[in-house]
Tab-separated table of C-alpha atoms in Angstrom:
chain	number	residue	atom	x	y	z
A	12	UNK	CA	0.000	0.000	0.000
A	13	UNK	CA	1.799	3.208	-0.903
A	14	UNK	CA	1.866	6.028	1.719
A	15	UNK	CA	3.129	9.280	1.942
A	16	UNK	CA	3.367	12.829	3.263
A	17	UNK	CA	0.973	15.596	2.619
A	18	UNK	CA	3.606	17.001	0.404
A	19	UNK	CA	4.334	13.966	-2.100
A	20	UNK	CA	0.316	13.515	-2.151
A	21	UNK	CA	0.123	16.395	-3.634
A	22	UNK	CA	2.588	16.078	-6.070
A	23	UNK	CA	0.402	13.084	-7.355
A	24	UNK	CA	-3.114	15.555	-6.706
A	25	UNK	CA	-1.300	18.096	-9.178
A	26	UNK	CA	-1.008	15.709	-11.453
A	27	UNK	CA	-4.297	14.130	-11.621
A	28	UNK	CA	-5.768	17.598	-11.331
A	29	UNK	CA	-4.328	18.946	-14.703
A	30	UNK	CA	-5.099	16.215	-16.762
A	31	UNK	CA	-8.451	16.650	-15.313
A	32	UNK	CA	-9.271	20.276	-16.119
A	33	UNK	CA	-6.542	20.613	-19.186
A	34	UNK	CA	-5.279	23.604	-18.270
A	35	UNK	CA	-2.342	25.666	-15.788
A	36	UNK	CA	-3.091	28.729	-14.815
A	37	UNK	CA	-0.701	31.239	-14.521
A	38	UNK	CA	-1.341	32.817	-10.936
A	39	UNK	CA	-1.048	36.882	-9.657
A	40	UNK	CA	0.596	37.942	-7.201
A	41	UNK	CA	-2.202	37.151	-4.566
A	42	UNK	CA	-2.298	33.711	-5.985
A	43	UNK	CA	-6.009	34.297	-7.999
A	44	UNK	CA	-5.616	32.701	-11.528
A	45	UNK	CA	-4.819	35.215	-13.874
A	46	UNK	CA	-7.196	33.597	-16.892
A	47	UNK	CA	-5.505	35.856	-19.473
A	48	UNK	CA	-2.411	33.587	-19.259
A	49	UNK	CA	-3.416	30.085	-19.431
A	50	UNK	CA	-1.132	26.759	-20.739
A	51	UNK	CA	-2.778	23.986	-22.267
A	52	UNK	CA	-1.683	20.551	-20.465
A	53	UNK	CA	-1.024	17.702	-23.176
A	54	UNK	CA	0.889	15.350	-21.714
A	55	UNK	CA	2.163	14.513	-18.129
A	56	UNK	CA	5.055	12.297	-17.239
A	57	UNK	CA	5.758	10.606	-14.152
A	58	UNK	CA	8.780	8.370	-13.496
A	59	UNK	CA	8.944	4.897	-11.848
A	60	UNK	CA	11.807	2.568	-10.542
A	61	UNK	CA	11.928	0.361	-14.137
A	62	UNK	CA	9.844	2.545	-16.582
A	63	UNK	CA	8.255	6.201	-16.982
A	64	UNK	CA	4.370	6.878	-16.957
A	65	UNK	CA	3.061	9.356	-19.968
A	66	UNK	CA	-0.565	10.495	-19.562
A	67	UNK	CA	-1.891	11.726	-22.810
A	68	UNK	CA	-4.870	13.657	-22.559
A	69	UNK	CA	-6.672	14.074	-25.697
A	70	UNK	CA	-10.230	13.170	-25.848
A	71	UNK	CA	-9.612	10.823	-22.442
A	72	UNK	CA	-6.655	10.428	-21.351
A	73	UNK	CA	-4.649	7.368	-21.887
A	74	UNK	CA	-1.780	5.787	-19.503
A	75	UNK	CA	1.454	4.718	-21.335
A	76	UNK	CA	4.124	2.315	-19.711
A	77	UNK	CA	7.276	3.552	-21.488
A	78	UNK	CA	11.168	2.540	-21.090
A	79	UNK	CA	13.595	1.199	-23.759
A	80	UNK	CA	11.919	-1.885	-24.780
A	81	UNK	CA	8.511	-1.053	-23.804
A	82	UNK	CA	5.635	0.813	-25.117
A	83	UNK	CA	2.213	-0.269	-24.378
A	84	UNK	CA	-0.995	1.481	-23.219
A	85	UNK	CA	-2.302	0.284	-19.883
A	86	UNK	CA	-5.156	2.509	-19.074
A	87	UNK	CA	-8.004	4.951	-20.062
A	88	UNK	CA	-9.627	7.706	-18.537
A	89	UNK	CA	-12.212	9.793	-18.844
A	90	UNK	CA	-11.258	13.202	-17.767
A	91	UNK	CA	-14.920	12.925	-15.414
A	92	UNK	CA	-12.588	9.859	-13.748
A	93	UNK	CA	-9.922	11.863	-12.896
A	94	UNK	CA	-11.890	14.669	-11.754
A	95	UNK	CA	-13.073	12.246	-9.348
A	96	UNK	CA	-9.738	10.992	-8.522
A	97	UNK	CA	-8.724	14.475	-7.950
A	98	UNK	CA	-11.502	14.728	-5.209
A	99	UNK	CA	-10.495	11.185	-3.344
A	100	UNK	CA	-7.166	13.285	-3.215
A	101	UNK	CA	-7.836	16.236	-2.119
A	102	UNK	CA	-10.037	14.655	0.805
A	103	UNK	CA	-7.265	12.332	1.353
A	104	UNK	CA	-4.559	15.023	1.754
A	105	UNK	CA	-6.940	16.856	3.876
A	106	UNK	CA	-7.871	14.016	6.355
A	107	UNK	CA	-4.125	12.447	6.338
A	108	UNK	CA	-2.662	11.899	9.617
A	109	UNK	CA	0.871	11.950	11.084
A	110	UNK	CA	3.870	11.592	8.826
A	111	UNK	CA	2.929	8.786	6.019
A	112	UNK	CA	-0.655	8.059	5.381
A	113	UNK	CA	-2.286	6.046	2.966
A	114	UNK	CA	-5.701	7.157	0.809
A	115	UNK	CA	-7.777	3.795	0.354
A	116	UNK	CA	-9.875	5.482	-1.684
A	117	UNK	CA	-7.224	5.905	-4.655
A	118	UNK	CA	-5.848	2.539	-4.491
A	119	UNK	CA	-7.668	1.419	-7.587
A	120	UNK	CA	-6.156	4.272	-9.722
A	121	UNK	CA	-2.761	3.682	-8.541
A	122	UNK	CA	-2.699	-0.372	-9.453
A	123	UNK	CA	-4.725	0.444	-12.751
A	124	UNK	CA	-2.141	3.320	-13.524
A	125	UNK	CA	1.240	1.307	-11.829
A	126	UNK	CA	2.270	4.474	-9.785
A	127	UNK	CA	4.490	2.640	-7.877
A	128	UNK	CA	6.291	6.213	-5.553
A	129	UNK	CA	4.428	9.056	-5.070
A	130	UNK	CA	7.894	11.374	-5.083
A	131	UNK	CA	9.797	12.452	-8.012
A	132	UNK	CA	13.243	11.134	-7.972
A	133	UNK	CA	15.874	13.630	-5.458
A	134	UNK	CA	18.338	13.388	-8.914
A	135	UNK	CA	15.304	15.446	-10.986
A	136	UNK	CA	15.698	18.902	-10.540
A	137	UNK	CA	11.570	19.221	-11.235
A	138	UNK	CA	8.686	17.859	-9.191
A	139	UNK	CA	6.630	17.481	-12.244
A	140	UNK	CA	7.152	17.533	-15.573
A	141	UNK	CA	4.369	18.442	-18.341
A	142	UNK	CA	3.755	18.911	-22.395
A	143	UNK	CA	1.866	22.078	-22.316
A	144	UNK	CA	1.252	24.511	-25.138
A	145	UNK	CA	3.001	27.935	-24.864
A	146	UNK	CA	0.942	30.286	-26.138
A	147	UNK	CA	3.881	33.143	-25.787
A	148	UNK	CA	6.057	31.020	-27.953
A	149	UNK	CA	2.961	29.670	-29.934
A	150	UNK	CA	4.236	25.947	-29.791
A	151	UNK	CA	4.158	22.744	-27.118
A	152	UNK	CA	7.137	22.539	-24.880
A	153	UNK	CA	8.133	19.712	-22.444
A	154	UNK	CA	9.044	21.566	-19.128
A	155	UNK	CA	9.649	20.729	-15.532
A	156	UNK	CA	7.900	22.527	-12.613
A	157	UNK	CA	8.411	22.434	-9.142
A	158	UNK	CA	5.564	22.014	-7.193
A	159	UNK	CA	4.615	24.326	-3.400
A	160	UNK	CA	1.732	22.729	-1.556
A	161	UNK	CA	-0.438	24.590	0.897
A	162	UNK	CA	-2.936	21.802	1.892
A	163	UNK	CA	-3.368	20.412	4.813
A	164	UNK	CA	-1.531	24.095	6.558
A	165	UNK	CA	1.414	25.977	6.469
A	166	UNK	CA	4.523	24.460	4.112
A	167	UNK	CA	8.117	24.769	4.887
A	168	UNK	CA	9.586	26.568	2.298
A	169	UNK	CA	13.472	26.277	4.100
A	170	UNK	CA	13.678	23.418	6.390
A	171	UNK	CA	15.712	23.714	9.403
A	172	UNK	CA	19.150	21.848	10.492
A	173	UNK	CA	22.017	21.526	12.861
A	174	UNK	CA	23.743	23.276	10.057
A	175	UNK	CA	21.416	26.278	9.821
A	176	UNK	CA	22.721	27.648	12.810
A	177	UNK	CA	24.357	31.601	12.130
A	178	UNK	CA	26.418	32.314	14.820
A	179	UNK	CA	27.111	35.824	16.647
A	180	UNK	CA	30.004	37.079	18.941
A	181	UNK	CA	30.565	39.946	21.135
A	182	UNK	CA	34.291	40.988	22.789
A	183	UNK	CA	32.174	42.507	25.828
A	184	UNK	CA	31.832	40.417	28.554
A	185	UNK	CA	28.897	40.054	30.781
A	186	UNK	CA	28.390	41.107	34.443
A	187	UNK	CA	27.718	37.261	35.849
A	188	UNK	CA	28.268	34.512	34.768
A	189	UNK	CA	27.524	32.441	31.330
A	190	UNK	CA	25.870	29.931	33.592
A	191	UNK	CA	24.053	32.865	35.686
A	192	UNK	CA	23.146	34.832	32.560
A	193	UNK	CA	21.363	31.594	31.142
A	194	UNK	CA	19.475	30.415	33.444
A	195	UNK	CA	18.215	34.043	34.233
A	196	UNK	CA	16.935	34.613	30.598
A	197	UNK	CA	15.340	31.280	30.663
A	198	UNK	CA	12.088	31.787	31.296
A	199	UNK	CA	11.360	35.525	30.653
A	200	UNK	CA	7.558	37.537	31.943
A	201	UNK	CA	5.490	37.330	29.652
A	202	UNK	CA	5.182	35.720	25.872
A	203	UNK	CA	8.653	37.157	25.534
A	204	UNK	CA	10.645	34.505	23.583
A	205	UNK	CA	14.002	33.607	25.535
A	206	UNK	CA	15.885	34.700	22.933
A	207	UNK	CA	14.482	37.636	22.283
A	208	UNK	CA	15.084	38.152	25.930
A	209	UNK	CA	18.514	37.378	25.709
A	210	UNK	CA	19.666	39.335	22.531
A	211	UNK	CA	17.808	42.213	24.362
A	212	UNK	CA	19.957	41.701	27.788
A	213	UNK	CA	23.018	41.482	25.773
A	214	UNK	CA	22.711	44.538	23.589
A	215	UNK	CA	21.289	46.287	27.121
A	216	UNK	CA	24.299	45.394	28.348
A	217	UNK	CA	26.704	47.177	25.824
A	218	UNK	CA	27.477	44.036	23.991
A	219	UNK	CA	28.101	45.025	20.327
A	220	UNK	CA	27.141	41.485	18.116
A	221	UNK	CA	28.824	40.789	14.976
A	222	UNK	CA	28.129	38.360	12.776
A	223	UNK	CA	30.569	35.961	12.426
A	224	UNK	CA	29.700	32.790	10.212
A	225	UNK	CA	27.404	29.534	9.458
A	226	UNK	CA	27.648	26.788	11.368
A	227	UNK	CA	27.287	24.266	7.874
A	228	UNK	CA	29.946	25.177	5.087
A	229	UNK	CA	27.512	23.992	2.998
A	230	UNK	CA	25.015	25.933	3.660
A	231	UNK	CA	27.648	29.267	3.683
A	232	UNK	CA	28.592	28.242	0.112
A	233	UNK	CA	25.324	27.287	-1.504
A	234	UNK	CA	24.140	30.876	-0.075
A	235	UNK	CA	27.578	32.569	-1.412
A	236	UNK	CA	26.675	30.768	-4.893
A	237	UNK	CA	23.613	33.087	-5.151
A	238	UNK	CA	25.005	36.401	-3.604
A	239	UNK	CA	28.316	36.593	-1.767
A	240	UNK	CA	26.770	38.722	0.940
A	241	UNK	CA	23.928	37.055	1.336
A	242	UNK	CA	25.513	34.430	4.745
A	243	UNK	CA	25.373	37.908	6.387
A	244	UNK	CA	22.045	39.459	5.057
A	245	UNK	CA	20.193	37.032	6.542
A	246	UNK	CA	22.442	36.557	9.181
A	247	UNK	CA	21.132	40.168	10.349
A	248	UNK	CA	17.481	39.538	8.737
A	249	UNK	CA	17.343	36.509	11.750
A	250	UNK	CA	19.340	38.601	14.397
A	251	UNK	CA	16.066	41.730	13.911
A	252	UNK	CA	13.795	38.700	13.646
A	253	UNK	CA	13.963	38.455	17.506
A	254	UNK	CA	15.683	41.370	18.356
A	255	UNK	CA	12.632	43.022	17.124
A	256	UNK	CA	9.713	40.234	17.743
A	257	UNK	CA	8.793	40.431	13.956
A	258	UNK	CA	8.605	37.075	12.074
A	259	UNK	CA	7.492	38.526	8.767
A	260	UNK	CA	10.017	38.375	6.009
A	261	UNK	CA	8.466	41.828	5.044
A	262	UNK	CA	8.489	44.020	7.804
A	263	UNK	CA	11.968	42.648	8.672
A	264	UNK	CA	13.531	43.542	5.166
A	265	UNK	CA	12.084	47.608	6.028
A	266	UNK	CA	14.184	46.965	9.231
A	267	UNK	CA	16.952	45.750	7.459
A	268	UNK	CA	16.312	48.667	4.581
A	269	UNK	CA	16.381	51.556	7.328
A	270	UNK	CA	19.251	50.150	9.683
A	271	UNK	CA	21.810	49.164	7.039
A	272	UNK	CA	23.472	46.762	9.163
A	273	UNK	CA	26.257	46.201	6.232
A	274	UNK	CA	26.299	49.870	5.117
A	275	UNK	CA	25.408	49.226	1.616
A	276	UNK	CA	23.991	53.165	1.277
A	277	UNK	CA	25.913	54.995	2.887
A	278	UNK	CA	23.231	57.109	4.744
A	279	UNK	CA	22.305	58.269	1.485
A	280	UNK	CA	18.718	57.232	0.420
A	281	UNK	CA	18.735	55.068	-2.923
A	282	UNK	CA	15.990	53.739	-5.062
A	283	UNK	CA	17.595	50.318	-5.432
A	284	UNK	CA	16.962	47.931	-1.996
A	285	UNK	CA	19.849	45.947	-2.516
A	286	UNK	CA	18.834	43.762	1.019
A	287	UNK	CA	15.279	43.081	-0.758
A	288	UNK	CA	16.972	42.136	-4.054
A	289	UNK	CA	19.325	40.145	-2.565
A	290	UNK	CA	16.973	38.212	0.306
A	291	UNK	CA	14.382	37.788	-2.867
A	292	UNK	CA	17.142	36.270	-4.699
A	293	UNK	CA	17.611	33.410	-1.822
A	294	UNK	CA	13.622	33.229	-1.665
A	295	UNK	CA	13.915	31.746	-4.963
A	296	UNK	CA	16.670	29.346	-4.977
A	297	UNK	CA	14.577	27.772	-1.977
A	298	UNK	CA	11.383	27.772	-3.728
A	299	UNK	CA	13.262	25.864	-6.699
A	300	UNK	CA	14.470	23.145	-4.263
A	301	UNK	CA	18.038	24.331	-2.357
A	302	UNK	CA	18.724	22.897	0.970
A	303	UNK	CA	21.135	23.469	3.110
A	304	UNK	CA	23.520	20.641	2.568
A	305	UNK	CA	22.993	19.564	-0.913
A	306	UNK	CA	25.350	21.392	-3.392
A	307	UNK	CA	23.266	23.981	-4.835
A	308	UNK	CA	24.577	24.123	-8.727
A	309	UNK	CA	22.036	26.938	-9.601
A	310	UNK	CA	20.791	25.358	-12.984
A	311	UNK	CA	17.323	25.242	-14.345
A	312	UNK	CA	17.541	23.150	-17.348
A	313	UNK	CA	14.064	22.610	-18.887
A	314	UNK	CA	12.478	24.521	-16.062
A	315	UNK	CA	9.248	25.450	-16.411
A	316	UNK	CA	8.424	27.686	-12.574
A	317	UNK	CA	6.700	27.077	-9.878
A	318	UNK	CA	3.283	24.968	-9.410
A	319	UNK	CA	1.086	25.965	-5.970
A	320	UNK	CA	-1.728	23.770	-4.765
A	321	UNK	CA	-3.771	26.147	-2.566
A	322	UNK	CA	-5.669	25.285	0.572
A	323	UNK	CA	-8.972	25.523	-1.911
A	324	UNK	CA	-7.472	22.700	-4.139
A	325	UNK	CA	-7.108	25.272	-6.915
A	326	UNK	CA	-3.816	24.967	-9.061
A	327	UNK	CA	-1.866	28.407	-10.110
A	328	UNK	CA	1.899	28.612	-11.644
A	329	UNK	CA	4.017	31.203	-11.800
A	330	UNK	CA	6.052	31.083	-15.240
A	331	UNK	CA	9.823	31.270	-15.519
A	332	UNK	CA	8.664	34.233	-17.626
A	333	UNK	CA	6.866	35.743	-14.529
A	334	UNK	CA	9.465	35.678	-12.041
A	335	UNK	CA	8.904	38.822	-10.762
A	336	UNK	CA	5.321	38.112	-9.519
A	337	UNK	CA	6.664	34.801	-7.798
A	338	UNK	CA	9.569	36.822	-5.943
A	339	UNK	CA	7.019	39.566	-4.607
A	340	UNK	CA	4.558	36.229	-3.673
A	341	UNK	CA	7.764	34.291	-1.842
A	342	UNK	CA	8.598	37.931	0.318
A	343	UNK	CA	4.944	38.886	0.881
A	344	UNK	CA	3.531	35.288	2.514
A	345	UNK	CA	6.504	33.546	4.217
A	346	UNK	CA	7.852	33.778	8.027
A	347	UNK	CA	10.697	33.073	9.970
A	348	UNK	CA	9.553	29.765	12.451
A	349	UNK	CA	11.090	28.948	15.687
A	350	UNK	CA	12.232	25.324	15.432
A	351	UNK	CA	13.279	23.902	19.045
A	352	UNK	CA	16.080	25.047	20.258
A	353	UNK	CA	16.816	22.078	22.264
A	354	UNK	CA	17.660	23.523	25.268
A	355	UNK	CA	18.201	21.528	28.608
A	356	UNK	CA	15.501	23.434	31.083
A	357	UNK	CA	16.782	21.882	33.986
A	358	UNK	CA	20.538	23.181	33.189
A	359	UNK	CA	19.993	26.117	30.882
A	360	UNK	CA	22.634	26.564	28.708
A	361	UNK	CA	23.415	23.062	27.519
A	362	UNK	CA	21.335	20.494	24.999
A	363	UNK	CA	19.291	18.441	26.584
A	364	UNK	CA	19.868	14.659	26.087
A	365	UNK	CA	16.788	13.356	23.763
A	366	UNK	CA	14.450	15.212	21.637
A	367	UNK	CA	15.098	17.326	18.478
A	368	UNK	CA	17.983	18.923	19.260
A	369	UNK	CA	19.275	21.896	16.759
A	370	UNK	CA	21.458	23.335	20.203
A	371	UNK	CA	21.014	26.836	19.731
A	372	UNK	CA	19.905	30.097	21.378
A	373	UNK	CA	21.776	29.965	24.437
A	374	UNK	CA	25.338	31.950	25.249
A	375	UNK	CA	28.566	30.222	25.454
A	376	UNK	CA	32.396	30.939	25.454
A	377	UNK	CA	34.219	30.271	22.430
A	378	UNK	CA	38.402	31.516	21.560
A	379	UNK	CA	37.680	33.846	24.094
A	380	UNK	CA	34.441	35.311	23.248
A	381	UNK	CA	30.789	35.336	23.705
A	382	UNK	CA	28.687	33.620	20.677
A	383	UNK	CA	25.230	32.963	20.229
A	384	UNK	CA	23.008	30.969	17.667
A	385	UNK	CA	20.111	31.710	15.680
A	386	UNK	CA	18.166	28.967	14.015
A	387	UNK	CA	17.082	28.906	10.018
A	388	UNK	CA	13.585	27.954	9.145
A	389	UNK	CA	11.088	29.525	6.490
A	390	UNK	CA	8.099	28.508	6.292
A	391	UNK	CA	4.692	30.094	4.260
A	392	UNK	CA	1.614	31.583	6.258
């Protein structure tokens, strides 16, 4: 029985769902369909372990098992089935449960139609890959999309990790000790975050934080690889994030605009926002599948944009050719999160011994000064 995430159901509910309706919108920057700009879906692909799946849709659409030897239909569709299918989904996705979950309902589609994985392959640089017709270019093209799901809540669009730890240090030196310090800020009045708290004490106290690196070279390089001051932009943009108690991408890039942390204008006003440009940039790469310890090459052969299933079940894209409406999308709807820091709460200050542990957001001595870490998670809301 195959099971999966709410994530690589929807890859499959995308799927089903355009061959269904025959067509891909092309989606504003509030994520309505924009029904000027709409691609007709011909043919969808989907890879297995031995063979590759095309789904022709003409007048129904008909399943072909494909590899080097093989070519043979093994199923028809009306596209009335698959709007059904697309329902059993959608109610699926919605109703899942935990981490893997199976839908019953679709298990005759799947043996009828041999979908064997509900995840594209990690080597494919695409989540799905289509024949549409491009009516800008007034021909079919074969093109690769990524896919960003929104059912079934909030998606991650930057996971967390050990690695995504950026680190601060200060010269200054505090008035108690590390120990005293931590266990103080603990627990803070309030809804006050303890590490809001604690940034707060520190910079009350004189201590002037610079940001020093990345905890995962990989991470530093695959961020370098789209902007070489980007390690430090958002190194700042997470510092503000609790500094100032604002987890909004877009009300901390005006703080980052108006402080300047990196000097960039000079105190001169300028029409270009480099730190928007720049964070927009990273945005992107994210959105288009970077992680934080897979080399990030950068390359979008074939690449088509991005595909969003909304909480509604409706299906928008935004167009390699419409980039600029995706970037403005990415800034205006996603959020720093607080993953757990892992912190020990009987002996503040050190990781605690089980549990998810990405050991940050305490103080510490390190080559003779004090450091801090701040987590790195994005997700929509």
């Amino acid at each position: 029985m195959l099971k999966g995430n709410k994530g690589e159901w929807s890859e499959l509910y995308v799927l089903v769902t355009l061959l269904a309706e025959g067509k891909l919108f092309q989606s504003d920057v509030e994520l309505d369909k924009d029904f000027s700009n709409v691609y007709e879906i011909i043919k969808a692909y989907k890879s297995e372990s031995q063979f590759k799946l095309e789904f022709d849709r003409q007048e129904k659409v008909r399943v072909y098992k494909k590899n080097d030897q093989l070519n043979e239909q093994i199923g028809e569709f009306s596209f009335s089935d698959f709007s059904e299918i697309s329902k059993l989904l959608y109610n699926g996705i919605l109703k899942g449960k935990g981490s893997s979950f199976a839908i019953l309902e679709a298990e005759d589609f799947l043996k009828t139609s041999q979908i064997n994985k509900l995840k594209a392959d990690s080597t494919v640089k695409s989540d799905i890959q289509l024949k549409i017709y491009d009516h800008r270019l007034a021909k079919e093209t074969d093109l690769g999309f990524s896919i960003k799901s929104l059912l079934g809540g909030d998606s991650t669009l930057f996971n967390t990790g050990v690695g995504n730890n950026f680190i601060f240090s200060t010269e200054h030196d505090l008035e108690e000790t590390i120990e005293d310090f931590n266990t103080r800020t603990y627990k803070p009045e309030g809804r006050m975050s303890k590490l809001t708290f604690r940034l707060q004490e520190l910079e009350r106290l004189g201590c002037e934080m610079k940001f020093e690196k990345i905890q995962s070279n990989q991470l530093w390089k695959n961020l370098k690889m789209i902007d070489g001051d980007l390690p430090e932009i958002i190194g700042w943009s997470l510092y503000y994030r609790w500094v100032f108690r604002e987890s909004s991408l877009t009300k901390i890039l005006a703080i980052l605009e108006e402080i300047d942390p990196m000097n960039f204008y000079g105190g001169e006003a300028s029409e270009q926002k480099l730190y928007e440009y720049k964070l927009k940039r990273f945005l992107t790469e994210a959105a288009m599948g970077m992680t934080s310890e897979k080399p990030w090459l950068g390359e979008y052969d074939s690449f088509g944009g991005v595909i969003i299933a909304k909480k509604d079940g409706d299906i928008v894209c935004f167009h390699i050719y419409d980039f600029n409406l995706f970037r403005n999308y990415l800034l205006n709807n996603t959020k720093f999160e607080q993953p757990s820091t892992g912190e020990d709460a009987e002996l503040p200050g050190r990781p605690r011994a089980s549990g998810k542990n990405y050991n940050y957001g305490w103080v510490y001595r390190e080559d003779d000064l004090l450091k801090i870490k701040i987590n790195l998670q994005i997700r929509f809301r």
